[in-house]
Amino acid sequence: MSTLELLGFGSTGWGALLLVAAGVTLAVTAVALLIGAVLGAIVAAAKLSGNRVLVFLGSVYTTIFRGVPELLIIYLIYFGGSSAVTAIGQAMGYEGFLGLPSFAAGALAVGIISGSYQAEVFRGAYLAVARGELEAASAIGMSRGLRFRRIIMPQVLRYALPGFGNVWQLSLKDSALISVTGLAELMRTSQVAAGSTRQYFLFFIVGGALYLILTSLSDQVFNRAERRANRSMPSAMGQV
Amino acid sequence: MDIEFLSSTMVTLLKALPVTLALFALSVSIGCVLALVIVWMRVGGNRYLAGFAKGYIFVFRGSPLLIQMFLVFYGLAQFDFIRNGPLWPLLREPFVCAVLSLALCTAGYSAEIFRGGIRSVPPREIEAARAIGMSGFLLVRRIIAPIALRFALPAYSTEVVLMMKSTSLASLVTVWEVTGVAQRLISHTYRTMEVFLCAAIIYLVLNFIVLQAMALLEHFLSRHLRAAPPAAKA
Amino acid sequence: KEWKTVTITLEGAYAPWNMTNPDGTLGGFEPELAKVLCERAKVECKLVASDWDGMIPALNAGKFDIIMDALSITDERKQVIDFTIPYAATPAAFATTKDNALANAAGTGTEVRMDVGQTGVKEVDALKEAFKGKTIGIQAATVYAKFIYDNFGDTATVREYKTGADRDIDLQNGRIDLGFDDSVYFQSAFDAAKGELAFTGPQIVGPIWGAGEGLGVRKSDTDLRDMFSAAIKSALEDGTVKTLSEKWFKTDVSPK
Amino acid sequence: MPEVPRLSVRDIRKSFGAHEVLRGISLEARDGDVISVLGASGSGKSTFLRCINLLEVADSGEVWVDGEQIRMVQKGGRNRPASQKQVDHIRAELGMVFQSFNLWSHMTILQNVIEGPVHVLKRPRAECVEEAHALLKKVGIGDKANAYPAHLSGGQQQRAAIARALAMKPKLMLFDEPTSALDPELVGEVLRVMRALAEEGTTMLVVTHEMGFARNVSNRVAFMREGLVDSMGSPQEMFGAGASPAFRQFIGHFQA
Amino acid sequence: MPEVPRLSVRDIRKSFGAHEVLRGISLEARDGDVISVLGASGSGKSTFLRCINLLEVADSGEVWVDGEQIRMVQKGGRNRPASQKQVDHIRAELGMVFQSFNLWSHMTILQNVIEGPVHVLKRPRAECVEEAHALLKKVGIGDKANAYPAHLSGGQQQRAAIARALAMKPKLMLFDEPTSALDPELVGEVLRVMRALAEEGTTMLVVTHEMGFARNVSNRVAFMREGLVDSMGSPQEMFGAGASPAFRQFIGHFQA
Ligand SMILES: Nc1ncnc2c1ncn2[C@@H]1O[C@H](COP(=O)(O)OP(=O)(O)OP(=O)(O)O)[C@@H](O)[C@H]1O
Ligand SMILES: Nc1ncnc2c1ncn2[C@@H]1O[C@H](COP(=O)(O)OP(=O)(O)OP(=O)(O)O)[C@@H](O)[C@H]1O
Ligand SMILES: [Mg+2]
Ligand SMILES: [Mg+2]
């Protein structure tokens, strides 16, 4: 069969299946990133709070979820989570097995991991905000929350954007590990296609190319955001 | 808890630790140097070099390491000119290929992280350096790099830890490091959780050490942001 | 518990045992056999694809009820799950590239029968002499790996791959000299390699490879195991397995 | 019943490490008071202002605003404000113009000015925008409303900072060298604005090096020296014959 | 043969977007010249200084230092210096004190001061440290050598910035409001240092709002208005009867 046929959208081509898989990857990653953003912000705030207990808890979170291989966390949440749900079900009189859907378990696992990365990105960006500007905010009586929302957040986003883009990339690729839950995302579908047709290079290259397409789409979003966030900055770097 | 099984698993896994450490140390140091070169191309002002660096970062950040490693190890060897070329004795070795693809990948990520750090350097301080005649490498070495490093460190320590975990992919190319050995053990024993738990502890300890070292460095580089130490009379 | 619907899992990427069609449906030897078995066991069957690495833990976590994925019946696996009687048993053999000096080693085209743990077989020792100092690629954690270590470990270099496919590519690329694996698997790999690879040396058959490939079920589901064992028995007896096997493997893999 | 002072500071002390910057400062300001704070560089003037609105927390001493004491607690061996809410609420009534401006770099000048009124005081946006434009015009940068701080000259930034503080309509203003980056023409301009404020009854503490301002606009002059108030009095007293020798030396350079 | 001017600027123009900030400025400075640059806030004084050492690249016009023209090329529709090397070498001979100090936040004051001599001029470190201590003492912050900029008062930072520029021993100094954050006592101090420099033959361009300096220390006064040199002359001429009406209005506020 020719390469074109293999990748086509007809009944003999893998095109449609791969595109759907790319969509699943995108969706899982986006949900995971949202979960991670919330967790990351909370953990970063804890680590910056100066409260000894909170700092410790924050450090435990970032150390464990950055330090333990992703695959283990996915296993824990997918299988462990299922056992927990089953136990609860049986306690309530339900016979047999219950489980977390693969999508939910995968998004949750990748989200928890990405939260630990995002916490560090946010923390680094917070430290880059000029102290004087924070003081100016305090001086007009901005409450902690307001100061955070009006002065810190916009600037943290500006400084965090490159790192945030990195985390997005990471999560995009961590989502490939969800394949152990049987979710038909891009990585698994490429491997299935490769194994079913024995065209390993073709489908790995096509899979890689699809990841690159996802990347370039998201890069465009991030570039636009960066340009917007930096319009108030003088550009000393570009000069002599 | 089957203590005997856990301890024998631990012993088996620890035997693979040197491989993991070697992969890690080599790929992080090579990757870091490569990243510096790439970020220099990226922000240096030459349009073609910047374009190349952008493309490099795009490809190596944008695709899964698993695929990159597969293509480096199995893909390159498909070409006759590589198999007959002078580098074949090196590229033939699985370990070399594993280090190579790990380093290429982390270089893409690190370059982007370093660029973020550079963006955080206050433009006024760069200006002051230009005004006394600094430029090029001197400016980078004395002013931009130290400040940028401080800002990039949290993200970079994350990347370093990621590399520790990424070494686990090397078993794909027949380099049997800790995770690979763990997976092999699982397919003998089917005690997934127990074996993975042992592996997790090993990685956690390694990464804890790495993160502590990075935190120490960060603390050291933040002197100027902290309040004056008590009784610091010169 | 009444079995009305049963969920069967397979990888969907292990042609020709089981594979995925471009339209997303599953095809191959096992899906077709599964259909027959389910009819005979009088249950509704649902086929789902899942990843090989998580398959056994997922079975025990209740994600599905049966594994049908060329799963060899081994003592190690019996510790954690239960098996039906085998529905297939396949020989194993060495493969190398066509133009290699090791091609057509002594005994090519013949069969050698071996028992569990057996070493010192005459034909194998002849190969050992011929393969001295060469590199043999095997798939990690398989019965074949143990055989190679036992018989060739001291004279040849052994390299373990995560998948057979990776090993096949390296064999073609020349990083290794020989591969050793399930010969049914090899046969279909040869087709994909456009005739660059070929068997060398005798086919090794017999109990050394265990009882063959069976369905994996949870230990608690003895009723399910017995239902499907009966179904397999009848499918073997009336030649259904043989027909399907010849259709997909071009040879009969039914256990003898 | 005696009038409650707008601001009352009692025996404030503050050290950075081993360096004792403020060594017991007390000061009282009533409605409409304009107090010039003079002193050599490094004498602690900025630190003093920063202690009043708690940007720096004094090691000991009391701050009272409108008869309300800012409550402090000892925590972890350090003095800290007891209630963040009280601090926020008091700060909203204190305006501050920083020596280094501290404009928010991610906002345009207009956004800088309306930020406090809209988000802290929760006043209607349209109204605030209108007032902001008027204020910016008053300090002579009406055309820079939509520029970002990084694109402004030093003097323009300083005037934006003044406009930002005025927009909060505080009862008490703390100015830290509000005219340092201004040319004589603008100094006159800004001093006129401040005089108008004083006449409307706004209380002001002004750190300045402008002797003209100290002498002609303020009704009291405090001279700080090495973390203490060396002397204090009406301009007539301070610039007259009764001044302390240290102050006379300090202003001597100005009159020469 | 006429003397080569230390600095010669010819018809410099610079726009930010649609806003033309410099509209054709020319100026010449000979050895030992001390030129005060006066002008309203926003008139382009800082931009003018920044164009001289190419921190801002002028859209057109020429800059000559010691008879050597800074070569420019048109690239991508923008004017750019042709040789980075030439720019670096000329900058090392031009000292600059910024309006906003721009100290390096990650270095102590001492490190800030020796940075240029050690790393740009490649002079021996010990010698530079010794000189730096002497300089810091001269500007009155000898005790702050090991402090970081963030821990210094405004006036102390400004003096550190002056010391940093002086440490390069430049032939031509560009000062952007070098005394804005200083009290009268220190203003006198710093002006004395500058006068001594002038007597040693250092050429200076000083943007300032200190009329005292303009009148008593400088030998020429340039008045900028809306991106042009409105008028220029000796202090006697400028502060005498022959001054332009605009300048008279500008300083009117000072004398009032
Ligand atoms: N990077 C920039 N982008 C846009 N406009 C700028 C930029 N820098 C300066 N300007 C504008 O150019 C004009 C001149 O600025 P400049 O800093 O030269 O003034 P100045 O004479 O030094 O004033 P001051 O006495 O207040 O420091 C101002 O109107 C300013 O808003
Ligand atoms: N965060 C800090 N850490 C350590 N020392 C500090 C800090 N802030 C200020 N100081 C020191 O405290 C002293 C007083 O500083 P302050 O800023 O109050 O002076 P100032 O009177 O405002 O001077 P200026 O007129 O120069 O602005 C200075 O010697 C300064 O070095
Ligand atoms: Mg001050
Ligand atoms: Mg200026």
CSV table of N, CA, C and O in Angstrom, one decimal, chain D residues 167-230:
chain,number,residue,atom,x,y,z
D,167,ALA,N,-4.9,61.1,42.9
D,167,ALA,CA,-6.2,60.5,42.5
D,167,ALA,C,-6.9,59.8,43.6
D,167,ALA,O,-8.1,59.6,43.6
D,168,MET,N,-6.2,59.4,44.6
D,168,MET,CA,-6.8,58.7,45.8
D,168,MET,C,-7.5,59.7,46.7
D,168,MET,O,-8.1,59.3,47.7
D,169,LYS,N,-7.3,61.0,46.5
D,169,LYS,CA,-7.8,62.0,47.4
D,169,LYS,C,-7.5,61.7,48.9
D,169,LYS,O,-8.5,61.6,49.7
D,170,PRO,N,-6.3,61.4,49.2
D,170,PRO,CA,-6.0,61.0,50.6
D,170,PRO,C,-6.1,62.2,51.5
D,170,PRO,O,-6.0,63.3,51.1
D,171,LYS,N,-6.3,61.9,52.8
D,171,LYS,CA,-6.4,62.9,53.8
D,171,LYS,C,-5.0,63.3,54.2
D,171,LYS,O,-4.7,64.4,54.7
D,172,LEU,N,-4.1,62.4,54.0
D,172,LEU,CA,-2.7,62.6,54.4
D,172,LEU,C,-1.8,62.2,53.3
D,172,LEU,O,-1.8,61.1,52.8
D,173,MET,N,-0.9,63.1,52.9
D,173,MET,CA,0.0,62.7,51.8
D,173,MET,C,1.4,62.6,52.3
D,173,MET,O,1.9,63.5,53.0
D,174,LEU,N,2.1,61.6,51.8
D,174,LEU,CA,3.6,61.4,52.1
D,174,LEU,C,4.3,61.6,50.8
D,174,LEU,O,4.1,60.8,49.9
D,175,PHE,N,5.1,62.7,50.7
D,175,PHE,CA,5.9,62.9,49.5
D,175,PHE,C,7.3,62.6,49.7
D,175,PHE,O,7.9,63.2,50.6
D,176,ASP,N,7.9,61.8,48.9
D,176,ASP,CA,9.4,61.6,49.1
D,176,ASP,C,10.1,62.2,47.9
D,176,ASP,O,10.2,61.7,46.8
D,177,GLU,N,10.6,63.4,48.1
D,177,GLU,CA,11.3,64.2,47.1
D,177,GLU,C,10.5,64.3,45.8
D,177,GLU,O,10.9,63.8,44.8
D,178,PRO,N,9.3,64.9,45.9
D,178,PRO,CA,8.4,64.9,44.7
D,178,PRO,C,8.9,65.8,43.6
D,178,PRO,O,8.3,65.7,42.5
D,179,THR,N,9.9,66.6,43.7
D,179,THR,CA,10.3,67.4,42.6
D,179,THR,C,11.7,67.2,42.2
D,179,THR,O,12.3,68.0,41.4
D,180,SER,N,12.3,66.1,42.6
D,180,SER,CA,13.8,65.9,42.4
D,180,SER,C,14.1,65.8,40.9
D,180,SER,O,15.2,66.2,40.5
D,181,ALA,N,13.2,65.3,40.1
D,181,ALA,CA,13.5,65.2,38.6
D,181,ALA,C,12.9,66.3,37.8
D,181,ALA,O,12.8,66.2,36.6
D,182,LEU,N,12.4,67.4,38.4
D,182,LEU,CA,11.7,68.4,37.7
D,182,LEU,C,12.6,69.6,37.5
D,182,LEU,O,13.5,70.0,38.3
D,183,ASP,N,12.3,70.3,36.4
D,183,ASP,CA,13.0,71.5,36.1
D,183,ASP,C,12.3,72.7,36.9
D,183,ASP,O,11.2,72.5,37.4
D,184,PRO,N,13.0,73.8,37.0
D,184,PRO,CA,12.5,74.9,37.9
D,184,PRO,C,11.1,75.3,37.5
D,184,PRO,O,10.2,75.5,38.4
D,185,GLU,N,10.8,75.3,36.2
D,185,GLU,CA,9.4,75.7,35.8
D,185,GLU,C,8.4,74.7,36.4
D,185,GLU,O,7.4,75.1,37.0
D,186,LEU,N,8.7,73.4,36.3
D,186,LEU,CA,7.7,72.4,36.8
D,186,LEU,C,7.7,72.4,38.3
D,186,LEU,O,6.7,72.1,38.9
D,187,VAL,N,8.9,72.6,38.9
D,187,VAL,CA,8.9,72.6,40.4
D,187,VAL,C,7.9,73.7,40.8
D,187,VAL,O,7.0,73.4,41.7
D,188,GLY,N,7.9,74.8,40.2
D,188,GLY,CA,6.9,75.9,40.5
D,188,GLY,C,5.5,75.4,40.4
D,188,GLY,O,4.7,75.5,41.3
D,189,GLU,N,5.3,74.7,39.2
D,189,GLU,CA,4.0,74.1,38.9
D,189,GLU,C,3.5,73.2,40.0
D,189,GLU,O,2.4,73.3,40.6
D,190,VAL,N,4.4,72.2,40.4
D,190,VAL,CA,4.0,71.2,41.3
D,190,VAL,C,3.8,71.8,42.7
D,190,VAL,O,2.9,71.5,43.5
D,191,LEU,N,4.7,72.7,43.1
D,191,LEU,CA,4.5,73.4,44.4
D,191,LEU,C,3.2,74.1,44.5
D,191,LEU,O,2.5,74.1,45.5
D,192,ARG,N,2.8,74.7,43.3
D,192,ARG,CA,1.5,75.4,43.3
D,192,ARG,C,0.3,74.4,43.6
D,192,ARG,O,-0.5,74.6,44.4
D,193,VAL,N,0.4,73.2,43.0
D,193,VAL,CA,-0.6,72.1,43.2
D,193,VAL,C,-0.6,71.8,44.7
D,193,VAL,O,-1.7,71.6,45.3
D,194,MET,N,0.6,71.6,45.2
D,194,MET,CA,0.7,71.2,46.7
D,194,MET,C,0.1,72.3,47.6
D,194,MET,O,-0.6,72.0,48.6
D,195,ARG,N,0.4,73.5,47.2
D,195,ARG,CA,-0.1,74.6,48.1
D,195,ARG,C,-1.7,74.6,48.0
D,195,ARG,O,-2.3,74.8,49.1
D,196,ALA,N,-2.2,74.4,46.8
D,196,ALA,CA,-3.7,74.3,46.7
D,196,ALA,C,-4.2,73.2,47.6
D,196,ALA,O,-5.2,73.3,48.3
D,197,LEU,N,-3.5,72.0,47.6
D,197,LEU,CA,-4.0,70.9,48.4
D,197,LEU,C,-4.0,71.3,49.9
D,197,LEU,O,-4.9,71.0,50.6
D,198,ALA,N,-2.9,72.0,50.3
D,198,ALA,CA,-2.8,72.4,51.7
D,198,ALA,C,-3.9,73.3,52.0
D,198,ALA,O,-4.5,73.2,53.1
D,199,GLU,N,-4.3,74.2,51.1
D,199,GLU,CA,-5.4,75.1,51.4
D,199,GLU,C,-6.7,74.4,51.5
D,199,GLU,O,-7.6,74.8,52.3
D,200,GLU,N,-6.8,73.2,50.8
D,200,GLU,CA,-8.1,72.5,50.9
D,200,GLU,C,-8.1,71.6,52.2
D,200,GLU,O,-9.0,70.9,52.5
D,201,GLY,N,-7.0,71.7,52.9
D,201,GLY,CA,-6.9,71.0,54.2
D,201,GLY,C,-6.2,69.6,54.2
D,201,GLY,O,-6.2,68.9,55.2
D,202,THR,N,-5.6,69.2,53.1
D,202,THR,CA,-4.8,68.0,53.1
D,202,THR,C,-3.6,68.1,53.9
D,202,THR,O,-2.9,69.1,53.8
D,203,THR,N,-3.4,67.2,54.8
D,203,THR,CA,-2.1,67.2,55.6
D,203,THR,C,-1.0,66.6,54.8
D,203,THR,O,-1.2,65.6,54.0
D,204,MET,N,0.2,67.2,54.9
D,204,MET,CA,1.3,66.7,54.1
D,204,MET,C,2.6,66.5,54.8
D,204,MET,O,2.9,67.4,55.6
D,205,LEU,N,3.3,65.4,54.5
D,205,LEU,CA,4.7,65.3,55.0
D,205,LEU,C,5.5,65.2,53.8
D,205,LEU,O,5.3,64.4,52.9
D,206,VAL,N,6.4,66.2,53.6
D,206,VAL,CA,7.2,66.3,52.4
D,206,VAL,C,8.7,66.2,52.7
D,206,VAL,O,9.3,67.1,53.3
D,207,VAL,N,9.3,65.1,52.2
D,207,VAL,CA,10.7,65.0,52.2
D,207,VAL,C,11.2,65.8,51.0
D,207,VAL,O,10.8,65.6,49.9
D,208,THR,N,12.1,66.8,51.2
D,208,THR,CA,12.5,67.6,50.1
D,208,THR,C,13.8,68.2,50.3
D,208,THR,O,14.3,68.3,51.4
D,209,HIS,N,14.4,68.5,49.2
D,209,HIS,CA,15.7,69.3,49.2
D,209,HIS,C,15.5,70.7,48.8
D,209,HIS,O,16.4,71.5,48.6
D,210,GLU,N,14.2,71.0,48.5
D,210,GLU,CA,13.8,72.4,48.0
D,210,GLU,C,13.7,73.3,49.2
D,210,GLU,O,12.6,73.3,49.9
D,211,MET,N,14.7,74.1,49.5
D,211,MET,CA,14.6,75.0,50.6
D,211,MET,C,13.4,76.0,50.4
D,211,MET,O,12.8,76.5,51.3
D,212,GLY,N,13.2,76.4,49.1
D,212,GLY,CA,12.1,77.3,48.8
D,212,GLY,C,10.8,76.8,49.3
D,212,GLY,O,10.0,77.5,49.9
D,213,PHE,N,10.6,75.5,49.1
D,213,PHE,CA,9.3,74.9,49.5
D,213,PHE,C,9.3,74.9,51.1
D,213,PHE,O,8.2,75.3,51.6
D,214,ALA,N,10.3,74.5,51.7
D,214,ALA,CA,10.4,74.4,53.1
D,214,ALA,C,10.0,75.7,53.7
D,214,ALA,O,9.3,75.9,54.7
D,215,ARG,N,10.6,76.8,53.2
D,215,ARG,CA,10.5,78.1,53.7
D,215,ARG,C,9.1,78.7,53.4
D,215,ARG,O,8.5,79.3,54.3
D,216,ASN,N,8.7,78.6,52.2
D,216,ASN,CA,7.5,79.3,51.8
D,216,ASN,C,6.2,78.6,51.8
D,216,ASN,O,5.1,79.2,52.0
D,217,VAL,N,6.2,77.3,51.6
D,217,VAL,CA,4.9,76.6,51.6
D,217,VAL,C,4.6,75.9,52.9
D,217,VAL,O,3.5,75.9,53.4
D,218,SER,N,5.6,75.2,53.5
D,218,SER,CA,5.3,74.4,54.7
D,218,SER,C,5.1,75.3,55.9
D,218,SER,O,5.6,76.5,56.0
D,219,ASN,N,4.3,74.8,56.9
D,219,ASN,CA,4.1,75.6,58.1
D,219,ASN,C,5.0,75.1,59.2
D,219,ASN,O,5.1,75.6,60.3
D,220,ARG,N,5.6,73.9,59.0
D,220,ARG,CA,6.6,73.4,60.0
D,220,ARG,C,7.7,72.7,59.2
D,220,ARG,O,7.6,72.1,58.2
D,221,VAL,N,8.9,72.7,59.8
D,221,VAL,CA,10.1,72.1,59.2
D,221,VAL,C,10.7,71.2,60.3
D,221,VAL,O,10.9,71.6,61.4
D,222,ALA,N,10.9,69.9,59.8
D,222,ALA,CA,11.6,69.0,60.7
D,222,ALA,C,13.0,68.7,60.1
D,222,ALA,O,13.1,68.4,58.9
D,223,PHE,N,14.0,68.7,60.9
D,223,PHE,CA,15.3,68.4,60.4
D,223,PHE,C,15.8,67.1,61.0
D,223,PHE,O,15.9,67.0,62.2
D,224,MET,N,16.0,66.1,60.1
D,224,MET,CA,16.5,64.8,60.7
D,224,MET,C,18.0,64.7,60.5
D,224,MET,O,18.6,65.1,59.6
D,225,ARG,N,18.5,64.0,61.6
D,225,ARG,CA,20.0,63.8,61.6
D,225,ARG,C,20.3,62.5,62.2
D,225,ARG,O,19.9,62.3,63.4
D,226,GLU,N,20.9,61.6,61.5
D,226,GLU,CA,21.3,60.3,62.1
D,226,GLU,C,20.2,59.6,62.8
D,226,GLU,O,20.4,59.1,63.9
D,227,GLY,N,19.0,59.6,62.2
D,227,GLY,CA,17.9,58.8,62.7
D,227,GLY,C,17.2,59.4,63.9
D,227,GLY,O,16.4,58.8,64.5
D,228,LEU,N,17.4,60.7,64.1
D,228,LEU,CA,16.7,61.4,65.1
D,228,LEU,C,16.1,62.8,64.5
D,228,LEU,O,16.7,63.3,63.6
D,229,VAL,N,15.1,63.3,65.1
D,229,VAL,CA,14.7,64.6,64.8
D,229,VAL,C,15.6,65.6,65.5
D,229,VAL,O,15.5,65.7,66.8
D,230,ASP,N,16.5,66.2,64.8
D,230,ASP,CA,17.4,67.1,65.4
D,230,ASP,C,16.8,68.4,65.9
D,230,ASP,O,16.9,68.8,67.1
